Short mmCIF file of C-alpha atoms in Angstrom, two decimals:
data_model
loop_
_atom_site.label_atom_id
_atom_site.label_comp_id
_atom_site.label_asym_id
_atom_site.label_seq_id
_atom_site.Cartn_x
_atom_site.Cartn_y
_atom_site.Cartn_z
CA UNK M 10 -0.88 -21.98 11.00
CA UNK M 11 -0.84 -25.89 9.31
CA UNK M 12 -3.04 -28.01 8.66
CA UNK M 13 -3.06 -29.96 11.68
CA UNK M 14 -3.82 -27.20 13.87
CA UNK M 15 -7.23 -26.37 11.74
CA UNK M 16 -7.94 -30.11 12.19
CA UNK M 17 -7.54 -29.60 16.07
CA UNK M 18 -10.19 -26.50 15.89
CA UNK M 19 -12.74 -28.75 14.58
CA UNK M 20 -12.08 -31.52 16.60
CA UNK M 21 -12.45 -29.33 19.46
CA UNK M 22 -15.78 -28.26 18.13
CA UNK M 23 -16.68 -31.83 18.13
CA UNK M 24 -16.88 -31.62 13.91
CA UNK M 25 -18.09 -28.88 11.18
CA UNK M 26 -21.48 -30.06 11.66
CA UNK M 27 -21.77 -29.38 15.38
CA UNK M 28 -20.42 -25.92 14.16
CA UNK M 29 -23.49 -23.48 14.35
CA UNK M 30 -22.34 -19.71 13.40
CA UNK M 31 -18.60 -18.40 12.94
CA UNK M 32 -18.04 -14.59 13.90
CA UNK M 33 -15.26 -12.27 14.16
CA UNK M 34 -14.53 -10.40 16.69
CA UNK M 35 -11.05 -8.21 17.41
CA UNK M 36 -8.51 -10.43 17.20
CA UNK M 37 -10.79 -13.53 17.72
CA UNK M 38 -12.86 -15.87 15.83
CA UNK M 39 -15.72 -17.51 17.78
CA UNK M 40 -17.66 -19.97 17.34
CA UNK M 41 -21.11 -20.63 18.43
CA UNK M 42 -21.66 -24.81 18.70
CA UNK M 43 -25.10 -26.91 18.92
CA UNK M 44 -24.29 -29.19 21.03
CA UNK M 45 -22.39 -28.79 24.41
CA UNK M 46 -21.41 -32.18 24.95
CA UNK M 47 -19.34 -32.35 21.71
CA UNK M 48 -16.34 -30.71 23.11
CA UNK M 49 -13.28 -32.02 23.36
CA UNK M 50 -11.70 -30.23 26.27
CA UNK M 51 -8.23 -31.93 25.38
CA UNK M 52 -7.69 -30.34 22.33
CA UNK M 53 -6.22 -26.82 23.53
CA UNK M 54 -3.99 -28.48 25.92
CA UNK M 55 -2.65 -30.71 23.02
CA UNK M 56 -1.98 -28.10 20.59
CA UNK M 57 -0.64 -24.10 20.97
CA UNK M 58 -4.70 -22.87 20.31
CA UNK M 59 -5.17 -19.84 22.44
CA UNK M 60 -9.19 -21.02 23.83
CA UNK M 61 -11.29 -19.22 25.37
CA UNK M 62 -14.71 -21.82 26.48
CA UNK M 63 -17.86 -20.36 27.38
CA UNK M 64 -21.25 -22.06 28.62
CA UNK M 65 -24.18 -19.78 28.97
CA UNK M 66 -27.48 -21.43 29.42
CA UNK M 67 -27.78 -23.52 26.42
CA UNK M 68 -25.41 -22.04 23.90
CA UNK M 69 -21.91 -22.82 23.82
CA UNK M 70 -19.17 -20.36 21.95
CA UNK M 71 -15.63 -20.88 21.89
CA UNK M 72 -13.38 -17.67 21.41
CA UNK M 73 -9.98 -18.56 19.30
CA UNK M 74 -6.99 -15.86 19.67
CA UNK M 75 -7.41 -14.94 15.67
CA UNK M 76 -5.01 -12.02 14.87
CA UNK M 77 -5.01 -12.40 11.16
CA UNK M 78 -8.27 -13.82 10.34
CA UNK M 79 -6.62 -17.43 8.92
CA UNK M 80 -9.35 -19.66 11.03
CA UNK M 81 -12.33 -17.53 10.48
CA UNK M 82 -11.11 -17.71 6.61
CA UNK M 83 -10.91 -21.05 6.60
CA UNK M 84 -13.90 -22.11 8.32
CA UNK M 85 -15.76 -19.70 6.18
CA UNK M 86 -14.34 -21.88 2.68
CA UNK M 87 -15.79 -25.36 4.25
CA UNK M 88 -19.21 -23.77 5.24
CA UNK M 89 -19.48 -23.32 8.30
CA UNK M 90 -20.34 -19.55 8.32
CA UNK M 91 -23.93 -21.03 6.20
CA UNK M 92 -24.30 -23.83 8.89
CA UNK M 93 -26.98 -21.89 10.93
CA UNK M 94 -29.75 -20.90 8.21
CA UNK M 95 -31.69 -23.63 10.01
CA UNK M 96 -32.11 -21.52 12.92
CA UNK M 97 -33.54 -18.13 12.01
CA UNK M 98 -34.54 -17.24 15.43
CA UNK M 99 -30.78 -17.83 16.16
CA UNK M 100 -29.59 -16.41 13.43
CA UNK M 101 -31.41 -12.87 14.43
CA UNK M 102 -30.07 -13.36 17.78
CA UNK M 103 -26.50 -13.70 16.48
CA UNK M 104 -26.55 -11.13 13.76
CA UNK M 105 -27.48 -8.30 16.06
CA UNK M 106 -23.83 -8.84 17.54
CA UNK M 107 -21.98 -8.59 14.67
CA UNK M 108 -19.83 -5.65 14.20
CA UNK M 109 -18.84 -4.71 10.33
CA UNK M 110 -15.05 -3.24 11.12
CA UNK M 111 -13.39 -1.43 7.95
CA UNK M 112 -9.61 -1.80 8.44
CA UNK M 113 -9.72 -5.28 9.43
CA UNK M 114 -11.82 -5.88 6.53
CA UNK M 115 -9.40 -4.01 4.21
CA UNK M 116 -6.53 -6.18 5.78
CA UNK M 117 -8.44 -9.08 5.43
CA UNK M 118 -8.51 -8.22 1.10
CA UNK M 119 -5.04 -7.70 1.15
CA UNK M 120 -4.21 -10.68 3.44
CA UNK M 121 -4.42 -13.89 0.50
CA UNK M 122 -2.95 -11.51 -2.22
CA UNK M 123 0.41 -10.74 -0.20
CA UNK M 124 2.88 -13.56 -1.36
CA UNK M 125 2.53 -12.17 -4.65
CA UNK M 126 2.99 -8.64 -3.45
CA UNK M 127 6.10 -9.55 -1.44
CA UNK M 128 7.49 -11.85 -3.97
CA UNK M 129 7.28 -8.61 -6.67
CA UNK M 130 8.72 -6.42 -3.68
CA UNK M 131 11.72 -8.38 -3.64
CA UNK M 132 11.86 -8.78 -6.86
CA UNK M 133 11.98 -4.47 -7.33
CA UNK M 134 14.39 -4.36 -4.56
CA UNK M 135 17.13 -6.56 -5.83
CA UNK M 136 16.74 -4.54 -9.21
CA UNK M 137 16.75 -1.46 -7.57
CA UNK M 138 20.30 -2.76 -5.47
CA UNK M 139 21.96 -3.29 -8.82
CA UNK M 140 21.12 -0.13 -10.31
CA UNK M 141 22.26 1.70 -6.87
CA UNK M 142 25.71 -0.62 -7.21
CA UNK M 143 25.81 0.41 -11.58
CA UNK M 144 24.99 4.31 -10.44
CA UNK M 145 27.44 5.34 -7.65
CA UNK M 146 29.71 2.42 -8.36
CA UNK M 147 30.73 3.05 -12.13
CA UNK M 148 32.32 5.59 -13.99
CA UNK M 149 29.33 5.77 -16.64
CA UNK M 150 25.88 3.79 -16.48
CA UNK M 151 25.99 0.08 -17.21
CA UNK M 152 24.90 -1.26 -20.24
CA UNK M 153 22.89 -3.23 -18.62
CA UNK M 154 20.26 -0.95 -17.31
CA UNK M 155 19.39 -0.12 -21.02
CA UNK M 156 19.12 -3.03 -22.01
CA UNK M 157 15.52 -4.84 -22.70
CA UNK M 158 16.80 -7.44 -20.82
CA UNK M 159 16.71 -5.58 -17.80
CA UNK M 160 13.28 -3.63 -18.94
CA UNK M 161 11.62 -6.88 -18.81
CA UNK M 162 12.91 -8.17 -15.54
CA UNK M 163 11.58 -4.18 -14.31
CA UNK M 164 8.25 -5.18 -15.90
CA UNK M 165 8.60 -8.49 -13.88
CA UNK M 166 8.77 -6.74 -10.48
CA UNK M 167 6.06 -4.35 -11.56
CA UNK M 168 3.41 -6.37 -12.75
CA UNK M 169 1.78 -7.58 -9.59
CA UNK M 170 1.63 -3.82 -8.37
CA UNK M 171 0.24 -2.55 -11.80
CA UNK M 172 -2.29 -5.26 -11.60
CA UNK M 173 -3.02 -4.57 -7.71
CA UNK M 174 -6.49 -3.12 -8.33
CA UNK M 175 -7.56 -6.58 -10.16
CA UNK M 176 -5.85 -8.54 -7.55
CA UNK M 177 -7.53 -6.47 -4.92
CA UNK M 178 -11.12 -6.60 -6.84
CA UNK M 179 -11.21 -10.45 -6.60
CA UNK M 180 -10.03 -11.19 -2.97
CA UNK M 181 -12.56 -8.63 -2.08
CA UNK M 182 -14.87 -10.22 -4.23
CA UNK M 183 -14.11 -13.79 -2.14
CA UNK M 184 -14.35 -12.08 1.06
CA UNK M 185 -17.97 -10.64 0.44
CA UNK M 186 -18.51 -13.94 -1.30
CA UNK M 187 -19.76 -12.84 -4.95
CA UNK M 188 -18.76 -13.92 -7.90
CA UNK M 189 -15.15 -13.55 -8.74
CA UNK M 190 -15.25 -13.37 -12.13
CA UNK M 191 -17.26 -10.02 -12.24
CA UNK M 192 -14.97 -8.49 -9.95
CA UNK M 193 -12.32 -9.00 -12.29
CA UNK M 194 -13.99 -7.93 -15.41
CA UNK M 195 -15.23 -5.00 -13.02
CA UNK M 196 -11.41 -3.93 -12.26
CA UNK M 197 -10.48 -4.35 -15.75
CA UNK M 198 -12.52 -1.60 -17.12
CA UNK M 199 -9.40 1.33 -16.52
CA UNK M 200 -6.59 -1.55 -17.88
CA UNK M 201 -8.92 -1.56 -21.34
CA UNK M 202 -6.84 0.23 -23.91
CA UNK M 203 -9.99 2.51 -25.46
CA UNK M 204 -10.80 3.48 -21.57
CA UNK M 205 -6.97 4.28 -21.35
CA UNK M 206 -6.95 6.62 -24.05
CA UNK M 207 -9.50 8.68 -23.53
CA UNK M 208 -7.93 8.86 -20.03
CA UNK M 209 -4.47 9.90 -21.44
CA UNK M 210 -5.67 13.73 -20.95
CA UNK M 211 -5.16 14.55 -24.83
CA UNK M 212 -9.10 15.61 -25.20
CA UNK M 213 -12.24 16.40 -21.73
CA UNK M 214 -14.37 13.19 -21.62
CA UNK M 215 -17.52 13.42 -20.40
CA UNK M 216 -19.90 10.52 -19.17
CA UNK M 217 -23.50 10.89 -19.74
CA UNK M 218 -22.44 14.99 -19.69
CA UNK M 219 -20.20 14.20 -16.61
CA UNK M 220 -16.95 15.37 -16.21
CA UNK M 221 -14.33 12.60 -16.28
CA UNK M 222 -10.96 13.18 -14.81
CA UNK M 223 -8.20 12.36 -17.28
CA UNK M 224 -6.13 10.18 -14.81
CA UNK M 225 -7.23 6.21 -15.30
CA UNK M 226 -5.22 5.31 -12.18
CA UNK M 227 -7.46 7.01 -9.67
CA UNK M 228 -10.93 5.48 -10.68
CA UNK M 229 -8.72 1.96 -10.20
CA UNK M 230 -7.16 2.88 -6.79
CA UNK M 231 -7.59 -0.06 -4.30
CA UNK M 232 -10.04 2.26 -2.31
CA UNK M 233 -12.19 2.65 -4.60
CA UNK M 234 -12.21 -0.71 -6.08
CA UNK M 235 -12.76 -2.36 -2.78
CA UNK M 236 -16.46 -0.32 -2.23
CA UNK M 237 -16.98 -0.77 -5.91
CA UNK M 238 -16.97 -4.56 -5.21
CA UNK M 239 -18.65 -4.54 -2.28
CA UNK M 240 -21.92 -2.52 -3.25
CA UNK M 241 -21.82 -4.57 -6.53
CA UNK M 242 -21.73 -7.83 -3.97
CA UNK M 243 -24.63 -6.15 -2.30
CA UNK M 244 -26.41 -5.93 -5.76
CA UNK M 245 -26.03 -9.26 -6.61
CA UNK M 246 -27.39 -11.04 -3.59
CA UNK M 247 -30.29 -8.45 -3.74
CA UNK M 248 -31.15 -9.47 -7.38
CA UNK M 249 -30.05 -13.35 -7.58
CA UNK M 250 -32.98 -13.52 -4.17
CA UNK M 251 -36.06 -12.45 -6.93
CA UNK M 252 -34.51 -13.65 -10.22
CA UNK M 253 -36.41 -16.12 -11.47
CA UNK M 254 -34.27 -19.55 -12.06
CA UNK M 255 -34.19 -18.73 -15.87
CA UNK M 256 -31.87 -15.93 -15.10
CA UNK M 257 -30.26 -16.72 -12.04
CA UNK M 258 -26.23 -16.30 -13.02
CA UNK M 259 -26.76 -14.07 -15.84
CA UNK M 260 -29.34 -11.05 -14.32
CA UNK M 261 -26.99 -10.01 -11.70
CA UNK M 262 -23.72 -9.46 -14.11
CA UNK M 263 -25.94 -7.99 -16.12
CA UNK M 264 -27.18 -5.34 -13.92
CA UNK M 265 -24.17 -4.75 -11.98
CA UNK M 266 -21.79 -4.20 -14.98
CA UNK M 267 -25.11 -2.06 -17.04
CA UNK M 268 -26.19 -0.22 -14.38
CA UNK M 269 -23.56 -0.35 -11.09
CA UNK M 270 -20.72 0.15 -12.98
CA UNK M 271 -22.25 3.15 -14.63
CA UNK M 272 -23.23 5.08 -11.40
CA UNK M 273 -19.65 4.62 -9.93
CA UNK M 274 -18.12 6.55 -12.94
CA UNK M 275 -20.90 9.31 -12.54
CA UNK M 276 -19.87 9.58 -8.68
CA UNK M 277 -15.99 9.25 -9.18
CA UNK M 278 -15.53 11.77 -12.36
CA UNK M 279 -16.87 14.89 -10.52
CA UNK M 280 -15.00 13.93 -7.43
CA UNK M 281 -12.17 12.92 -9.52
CA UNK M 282 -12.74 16.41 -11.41
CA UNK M 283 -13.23 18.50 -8.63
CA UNK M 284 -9.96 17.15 -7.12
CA UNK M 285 -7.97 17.49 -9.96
CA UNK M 286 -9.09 21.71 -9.55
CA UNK M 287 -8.24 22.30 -5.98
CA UNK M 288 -5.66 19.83 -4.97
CA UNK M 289 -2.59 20.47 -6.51
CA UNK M 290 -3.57 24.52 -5.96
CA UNK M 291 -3.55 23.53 -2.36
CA UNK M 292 -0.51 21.44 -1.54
CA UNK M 293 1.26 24.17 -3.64
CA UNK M 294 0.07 27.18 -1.37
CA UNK M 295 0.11 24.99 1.68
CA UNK M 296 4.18 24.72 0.34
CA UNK M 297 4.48 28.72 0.00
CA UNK M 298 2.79 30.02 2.83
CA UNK M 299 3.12 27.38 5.37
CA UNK M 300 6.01 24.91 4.50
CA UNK M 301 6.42 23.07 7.83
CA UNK M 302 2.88 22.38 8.19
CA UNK M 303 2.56 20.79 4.70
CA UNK M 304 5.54 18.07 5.12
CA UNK M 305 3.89 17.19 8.43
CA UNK M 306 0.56 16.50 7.15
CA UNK M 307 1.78 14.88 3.94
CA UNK M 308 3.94 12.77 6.28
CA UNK M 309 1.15 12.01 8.47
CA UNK M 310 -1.57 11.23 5.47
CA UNK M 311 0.38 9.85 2.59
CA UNK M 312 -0.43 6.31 3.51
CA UNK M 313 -4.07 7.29 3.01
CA UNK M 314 -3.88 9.56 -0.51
CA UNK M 315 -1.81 6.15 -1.71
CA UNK M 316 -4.96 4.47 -0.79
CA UNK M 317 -7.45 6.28 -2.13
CA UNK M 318 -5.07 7.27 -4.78
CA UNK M 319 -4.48 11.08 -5.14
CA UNK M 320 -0.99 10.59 -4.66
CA UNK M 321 -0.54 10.77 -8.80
CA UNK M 322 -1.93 14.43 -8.54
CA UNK M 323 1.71 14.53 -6.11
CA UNK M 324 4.08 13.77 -8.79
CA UNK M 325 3.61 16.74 -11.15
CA UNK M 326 4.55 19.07 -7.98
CA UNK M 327 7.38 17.25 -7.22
CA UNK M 328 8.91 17.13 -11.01
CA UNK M 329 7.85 21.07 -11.37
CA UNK M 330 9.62 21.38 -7.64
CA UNK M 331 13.20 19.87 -8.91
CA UNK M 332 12.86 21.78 -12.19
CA UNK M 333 11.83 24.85 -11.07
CA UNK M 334 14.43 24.83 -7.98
CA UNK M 335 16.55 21.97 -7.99
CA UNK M 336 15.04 20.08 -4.95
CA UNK M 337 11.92 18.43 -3.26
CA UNK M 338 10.25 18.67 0.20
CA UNK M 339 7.76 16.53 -0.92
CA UNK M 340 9.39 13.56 -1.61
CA UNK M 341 11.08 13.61 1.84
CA UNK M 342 7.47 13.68 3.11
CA UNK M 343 6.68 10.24 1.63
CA UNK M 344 9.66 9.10 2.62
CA UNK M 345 9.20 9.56 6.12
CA UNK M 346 5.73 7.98 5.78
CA UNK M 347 6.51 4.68 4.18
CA UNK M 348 9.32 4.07 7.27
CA UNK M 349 6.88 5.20 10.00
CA UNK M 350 4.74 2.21 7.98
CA UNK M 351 7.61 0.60 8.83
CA UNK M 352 8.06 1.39 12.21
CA UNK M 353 4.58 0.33 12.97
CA UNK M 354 4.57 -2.76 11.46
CA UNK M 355 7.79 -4.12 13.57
CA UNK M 356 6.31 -3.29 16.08
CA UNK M 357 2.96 -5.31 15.60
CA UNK M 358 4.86 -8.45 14.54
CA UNK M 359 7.00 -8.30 18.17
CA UNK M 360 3.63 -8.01 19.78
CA UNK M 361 1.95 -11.04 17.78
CA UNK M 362 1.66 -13.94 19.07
CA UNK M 363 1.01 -16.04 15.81
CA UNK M 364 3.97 -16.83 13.58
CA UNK M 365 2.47 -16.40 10.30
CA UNK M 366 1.65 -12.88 10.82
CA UNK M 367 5.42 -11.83 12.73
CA UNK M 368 6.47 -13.23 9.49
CA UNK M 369 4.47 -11.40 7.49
CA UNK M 370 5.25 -8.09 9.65
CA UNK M 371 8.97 -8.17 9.32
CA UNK M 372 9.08 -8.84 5.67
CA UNK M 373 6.23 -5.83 5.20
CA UNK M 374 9.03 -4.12 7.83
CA UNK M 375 11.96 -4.00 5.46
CA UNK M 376 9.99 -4.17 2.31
CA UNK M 377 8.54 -0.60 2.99
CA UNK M 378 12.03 0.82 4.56
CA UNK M 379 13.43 -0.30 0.88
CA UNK M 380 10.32 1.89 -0.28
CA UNK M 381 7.26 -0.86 -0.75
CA UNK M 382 5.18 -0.17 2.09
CA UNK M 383 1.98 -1.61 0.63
CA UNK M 384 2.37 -4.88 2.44
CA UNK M 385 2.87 -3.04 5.85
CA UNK M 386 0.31 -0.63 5.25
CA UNK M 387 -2.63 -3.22 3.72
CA UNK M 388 -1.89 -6.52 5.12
CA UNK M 389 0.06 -5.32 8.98
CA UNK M 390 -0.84 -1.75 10.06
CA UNK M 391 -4.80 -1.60 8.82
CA UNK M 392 -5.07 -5.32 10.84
CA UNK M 393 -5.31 -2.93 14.06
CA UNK M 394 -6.60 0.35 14.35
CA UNK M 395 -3.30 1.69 16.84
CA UNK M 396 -0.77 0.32 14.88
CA UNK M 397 -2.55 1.90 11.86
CA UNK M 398 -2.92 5.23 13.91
CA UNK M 399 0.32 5.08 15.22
CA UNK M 400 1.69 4.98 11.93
CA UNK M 401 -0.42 8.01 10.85
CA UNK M 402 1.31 9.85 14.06
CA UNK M 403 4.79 8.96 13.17
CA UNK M 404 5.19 10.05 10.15
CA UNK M 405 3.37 13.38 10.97
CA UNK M 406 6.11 13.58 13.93
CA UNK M 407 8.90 12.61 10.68
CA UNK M 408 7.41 15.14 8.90
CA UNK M 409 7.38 18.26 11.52
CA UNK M 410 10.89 17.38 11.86
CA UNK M 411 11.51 17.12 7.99
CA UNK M 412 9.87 20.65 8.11
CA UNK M 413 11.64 22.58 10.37
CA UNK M 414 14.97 21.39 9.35
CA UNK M 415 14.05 21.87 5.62
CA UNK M 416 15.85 18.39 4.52
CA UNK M 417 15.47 18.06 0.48
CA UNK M 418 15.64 15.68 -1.68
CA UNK M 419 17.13 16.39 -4.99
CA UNK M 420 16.30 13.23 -7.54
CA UNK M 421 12.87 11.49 -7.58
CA UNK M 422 13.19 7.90 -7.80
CA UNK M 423 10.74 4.68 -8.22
CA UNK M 424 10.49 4.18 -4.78
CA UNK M 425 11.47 6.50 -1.51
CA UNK M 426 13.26 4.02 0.59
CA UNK M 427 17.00 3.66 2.36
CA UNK M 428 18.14 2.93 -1.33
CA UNK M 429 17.49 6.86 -2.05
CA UNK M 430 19.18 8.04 0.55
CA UNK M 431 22.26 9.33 -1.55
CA UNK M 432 19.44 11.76 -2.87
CA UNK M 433 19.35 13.81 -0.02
CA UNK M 434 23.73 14.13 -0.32
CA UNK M 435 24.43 18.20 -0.27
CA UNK M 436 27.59 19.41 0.01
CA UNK M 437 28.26 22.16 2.56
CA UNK M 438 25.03 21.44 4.85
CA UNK M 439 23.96 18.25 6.92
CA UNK M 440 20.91 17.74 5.13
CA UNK M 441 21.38 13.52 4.40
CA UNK M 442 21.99 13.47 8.70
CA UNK M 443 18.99 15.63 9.05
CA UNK M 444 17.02 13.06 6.74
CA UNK M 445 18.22 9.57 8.64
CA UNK M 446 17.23 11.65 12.06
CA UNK M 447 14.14 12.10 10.88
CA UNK M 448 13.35 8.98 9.70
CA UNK M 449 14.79 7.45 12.80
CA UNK M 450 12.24 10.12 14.95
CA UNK M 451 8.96 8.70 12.39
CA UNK M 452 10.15 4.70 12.70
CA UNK M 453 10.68 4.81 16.60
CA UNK M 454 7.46 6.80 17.08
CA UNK M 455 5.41 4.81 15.43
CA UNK M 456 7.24 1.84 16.54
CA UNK M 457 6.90 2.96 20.34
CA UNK M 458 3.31 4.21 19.95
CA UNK M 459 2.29 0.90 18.41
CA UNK M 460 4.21 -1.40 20.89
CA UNK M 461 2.62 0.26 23.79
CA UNK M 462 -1.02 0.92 21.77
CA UNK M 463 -1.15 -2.94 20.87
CA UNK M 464 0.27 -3.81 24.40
CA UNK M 465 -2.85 -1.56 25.96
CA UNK M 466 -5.27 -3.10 24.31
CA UNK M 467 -4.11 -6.72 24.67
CA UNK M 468 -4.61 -6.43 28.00
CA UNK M 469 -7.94 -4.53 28.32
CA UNK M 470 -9.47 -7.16 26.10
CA UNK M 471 -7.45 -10.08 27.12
CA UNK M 472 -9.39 -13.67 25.64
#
């Protein structure tokens, strides 16, 4: 979308001021106007809009095709989501048809912090291509993969992911509408050094006599952070509406970092604890007694325990796997997750109709193939509930496969992507072709699924 075509929307409207009330709907933004006679019926011919018009009675709403949420963003910056406050009786009316929808919300966060997250991605992979050439293509490792030269440029490429929880924290924080700033400081609280120590798991911490969990990087997963933000949103409406004009700005900070921030900790470290108990214990029986099922379901709900982050409580199984018997079945299982990610989110950028987001899809396509699959899982696959599903499906179809043919991996690596396929090598057995069918069976699945999914609903819900 340009600029021009975001001019054309309000000059369809007939202006921001005959703009009433701007709501989102599935794939749609509409928009409820004052004043019928305002339209200008030429616009949609003029221009590639997808407009829907519709006159009932006195009130006029127009229903733009919307996939990604850019016009509803927009026209949300220049005020025209506050334009109706001067007709409560309206504004009841139009509130009781609002629907609050979590994964397009989710996408939505992710959405505006993307071009960094892609730019990193890009970034990893061509560092990750050169270390693939220096490892299988030399004799002995290259001098300059130990070098700080090449430490710093890894530092580079990780720094927008270390920081995604900030990042996250503030475009949630400009969704909802709250302040910014607060958000930040908010997120900040597991990157400050004391906080990280007494994380580090060299001594218990207790909060107010809670239980903390000694792993910093789950209390500042992106789940977590995103319903952190909004209830502290929530808070800060509720308290700016009685604060007397004295403390307006400086009362609702105040309470939400005092008090808020305070009561998240208390909730997270017992969940945090209680996870940390039974967790590993289970993925490591599930492993023993029931192999097969356990790569399916970590194939199938990967995506989500990177979300919510338990997938650090993961990575001790796998390194106590390839010590204690020279390979990994885990590690296979997020593989064939991040490519049904994949799979899924090709297949939602052929079915798009709006070039910014088939842009966005394909790059989030071969990003998470190369073993970065936040893009397609945040900012492609949550954007609709059947690609997002489909994904799910995939890579628990991946993973069944993964299971009964027992593929391993034997090296853990940054990132499980086509890069790491030499991992799975074995000689004697056809465990790499076993690993690139699978991963074929988990993209096309999801791919299919999605494709037809997206296709369904397109059509039952046609605008």
């Amino acid at each position: 979308m340009n600029d021009r075509q975001f001019e054309e929307i309000l000059k369809l409207a007939g202006g921001k001021e005959n703009i009433r009330q701007v709501t989102r709907e599935e794939q749609a933004t509409v928009l409820v106007l004052e004043d019928n006679s305002k339209v200008d019926m030429s616009v949609p011919i003029a221009t590639d809009l997808e407009v829907t018009v519709r006159i009932t009675g006195a009130e006029c709403r127009l229903t733009i095709r919307d996939e990604f949420s850019y016009y509803h963003l927009l026209l949300g910056d220049i005020g025209a989501r506050e334009s109706m406050h001067n007709h409560p009786k309206r504004e009841e009316k139009l509130l009781n048809r609002k629907s609050f929808l979590v994964l397009p919300f989710i996408s939505d966060v992710f959405r505006p912090i993307m071009p960094a997250i892609l730019g990193a991605a890009v970034f990893k992979i061509v560092l990750a291509i050169i270390t693939l050439i220096s490892a299988y293509g030399f004799s002995e490792p290259s001098s300059f993969l130990q070098s700080q030269t090449f430490m710093i440029l890894k530092s580079i490429g990780e720094s927008a992911f270390y920081l995604l929880p900030v990042l996250a924290a503030i475009s949630t924080a400009r969704q909802l509408k709250s302040n910014i700033y607060v958000a930040a400081a908010i997120s900040g609280l597991m990157f400050y050094p004391q906080m990280s120590y007494l994380l580090s798991g060299q001594e218990e911490v207790h909060f107010m006599g809670v239980p903390m969990v000694s792993q910093a990087a789950f209390f500042s997963a992106t789940l977590w952070m995103i319903i952190t933000i909004s209830a502290a949103s929530y808070v800060e409406r509720a308290v700016e509406r009685f604060s007397p004009k004295m403390l307006q700005g400086i009362l609702a900070p105040a309470l939400t970092l005092g008090i808020l921030v305070p009561l998240v900790l208390l909730v997270l470290g017992p969940l945090g604890s209680w996870i940390d108990k039974r967790m590993p214990a289970a993925v490591d029986s599930l492993l023993t007694d029931a192999p097969v099922l356990a790569v399916m379901l970590l194939g199938a709900t990967f995506a989500l325990m990177l979300f919510a982050g338990l997938h650090y409580w993961l990575v001790p199984l796998m390194l106590n796997e390839l010590m204690t018997n020279g390979f990994s079945v885990i590690i296979p299982a997020m593989f064939v997750a991040f490519t049904a990610q994949a799979g899924a989110a090709l297949a939602a950028g052929l079915r798009s109709r709006q070039p910014e987001f088939r842009k966005l899809a394909f790059w989030a396509t071969g990003t998470a193939l190369l073993g970065i699959p936040e893009p397609a899982i945040y900012a492609v696959n949550m954007r609709r509930r059947a690609s997002f599903y489909a994904a799910l499906i995939g890579g628990a179809i991946g993973g069944l496969y993964f299971g009964i043919v027992s593929v391993k991996s034997f090296a853990l690596s940054d990132s499980a992507g086509l890069l790491q396929i030499p991992a799975f090598m074995e000689d004697g057995t056809l465990n790499v072709i076993h690993a690139c069918v699978g991963l074929v069976v988990a993209f096309v699945v999801s791919g299919a699924l999605t494709y037809w999914l997206t296709g369904r609903s397109t059509n039952n819900k046609h605008v």
